[in-house]
Amino acid sequence: MTTRGTLRVYLGAAPGVGKTYKMLEEGRRRLDRGTDVVVGFVETHDRPFTQAMLDGLETVPRQTVRYRGSDFTELDLDAVLARRPEVALVDELAHTNIPGAGHAKRWQDVDVILDAGIDVLTTVNIQHLESLNDVVQSITGVPQRETVPDAVVRRAEQIELVDMTPEALRRRMAHGNIYKPDKIDAALGNYFRVGNLTALRELALLWLADKVDEQLDRYRADHGIDKTWEARERVVVALTGGPEGDTLVRRAARVAARTKGADLLAVHVVRGDGLAGADPVNLTRQRLLVETLGGTYHQVLGSDVPHALLDFARGVNATQLVLGASRRGRFAQIFSPGVGVTTTARSGSIDVHLVSHEQARRFAFRARRPGGLGLRRRLAGLALAVAGLPLLTVVLDALRPDVALPSDILAYLVLAVAAALVGGLLPALICAIAGFLVLNWYFTPPVYRITIAERDNVFALVAFVFVAVAVATVVDGAARRARDAARDAAEAQTLATLAGSVLHGDNPLDALLERVRESFGLTCVTLLERRSEHHPWQIAASVGGPPCASPEEGESEVPIEENVSLVLRGHPLPATARRLVEAFAAHAAIALRQQRLSEQAAEAGALAEVDRLRTALLSAVSHDLRTPLAAAKAAVGSLRSPDVHFSAEDQAELLATAEESLDKLTRLVENLLDMSRLQAGALALALQPVDLADALPRAADDLDAAVGISVPEELPEVSADPTLLERILVNLLANALRYSPPGRPPAIGASEHAGRVEIRIVDHGPGLPAGDHDRIFQPFQRLGDRDTATGVGLGLALSRGLAEAMGGTLVPEPTPGGGLTMTLTLPRAATH
């Protein structure tokens, strides 16, 4: 099996920082070291220093692709694979290949080269990353049509940032080292402004910092490193659900804001013993506050709160932990130091902030949920029994003349019930047996002997033991049920939190597995599936460290179905937690099925959309092609017929019919070609100043239509492609004429607003409902019209696409009094 090659990406914040130069420099260094290096594709942009770096490097010839009458050169993937070097240099990872060159994107070519075991060096700019495309456009105002998925770049084994200050890059531009002299001034005044370059540089640094952070987490997980490495500030704030949580979250946010790029994480520990009386309303409000401040909310399960907090903090490599000062009084702290003090003592290298608040040292009278009887309660019950028996015996012995045996029995019964309430079954049982012996020895005749003279006394003593044991059993059972109920409530709360996190995520399956890993302190959670027991396991989804390729590689396995299993790694799964994990595993199987169904539905939807467009195109175009062709053929055939003699007037009419039909056919073909160029991003624009006083009448003349045109004399020129602008105007006017009532022709007006020019084509036809305003711009859409003789429904879609390509907009709006107004907005031409 061929080992996949490694990918090294040179990342830049803007063109001209030196990515290609650095890539070629590394290629020459490896060549000098004896490595077989070839240049698959490098674009020098006629930069002399870059061209010089190609000297001495073997270059694989490019393939020539002919497209729309022109020749283009692209990476010859087959030639690179046939040459099979050790290292291939492939420039511009986000490049879109010319149709017919193979794959649609160059990164797909690079993926094939890597699969062949060839190492690849490549380059990409930050603006070409898919996740940052809209951010870059909002900064620079320039849309980026060539993008590469972030996951492709993140998979690279090495990413090197080629950095340069904005001032240095602008100097390089001014010296002519990036663009040709005729483009320098425009570039420096637009894309290469200092503000743009600074923002792009920050984006590149932050994106790369996240990538480095992922590599660090992977390294620590692979090497089992639990100690905190302060490579990046991460502030964890602990929330109890109390009213002080808002103060703690804001304080932690201020701590995180002191360091650029610091992370804020909030965590709430759900205690398994049910003794944590968290207010769900407070927690919900505080969770929203955390997310508003740019942080994330987490919830973990643990009986030891300090231990759970520190485990979570170390798991996320936190550097600081924010806790609230204790709300308990000083008397309560004598018996237990509290979460804050205990966490501080165990924190190690993590800085702990104990934040004072209004609720500190303020005892809250609130109903506590009944809990299980722990060791401390049982010891207290034993102490009560051991100390209470002698004391009660002394008191009753002093009152012997005045107190009868039934009263003595009731007194010892009260002591046994008290021991049961405090310590449960064992202290009450000891108290009952010891009380039986003391009553028999000291108070039952004959005294000071283990004998009973009267039968009634025997019944009373036996009833005493029975009642004491029964009460103790009931108390202990109630405590056990309360403990189980509290654990169930804690599990239900964890399930609810996890479900909420999954619902808010884009990938429910990964979100579910991540929450399972986080809640139970695991290093890796993997969902495996296979076709049958005879097929190998395949990884359906995995989070955390290196995934488990089989159930044997994990420390715990939770079978879901016959061929689906959840594998856990990190520590053995406690028996008490297995029931909860099994519930998550069932949801994971459901999420996996939903993911598979969504993928199939997406594929089916795409095929259905293609089929719908194909059907609509064939249905509409067949008529529009056949009708003008038939008319032109009939006219020409009649003129050529030797059997009929036409007058000069008839010949002129037939020729006019043929010409009109061929004009319709020409417009249809041009619309189809332009629409395909728009969708392929290959439409060539020749933007220049255009005077609307000339363009608007010319469009009306093309349609031989009488329309009212109103253009102010002082109206500035617009920046547009004259041919494409005329195409837009003809389509809009044709549409307005089609729906205008007789005697009310369309009107055209124009005006300037805020540096842009608006052209309004107004008709008084039936108009459109507001909900259909966007539908009219869909290709081959005529809003249910059955009359295909009026066109294929492509004109408006093409018009909007051409307008947007020239930096303009096309928006429909109702005409006052009825009808539709199409408003075409174009940028004003620059004045010199």
PDB file of C-alpha atoms in Angstrom, residues 66 220 235 243 437 558 585 695 724 738:
ATOM      1  CA  ARG A  66      -8.846  24.709 -25.652  1.00  0.00           C
ATOM      2  CA  ARG A 220      -0.385  16.380  24.154  1.00  0.00           C
ATOM      3  CA  VAL A 235      -9.857  31.070  31.201  1.00  0.00           C
ATOM      4  CA  PRO A 243     -27.027  34.331  41.544  1.00  0.00           C
ATOM      5  CA  LEU A 437     -29.617  -6.055  76.548  1.00  0.00           C
ATOM      6  CA  VAL A 558     -20.819  -0.017  24.037  1.00  0.00           C
ATOM      7  CA  ALA A 585     -24.849   5.576  22.005  1.00  0.00           C
ATOM      8  CA  ALA A 695     -27.284  53.799 -24.343  1.00  0.00           C
ATOM      9  CA  LEU A 724     -23.568  43.902 -21.710  1.00  0.00           C
ATOM     10  CA  ARG A 738     -44.617  42.188 -23.017  1.00  0.00           C
TER      11      ARG A 738
END
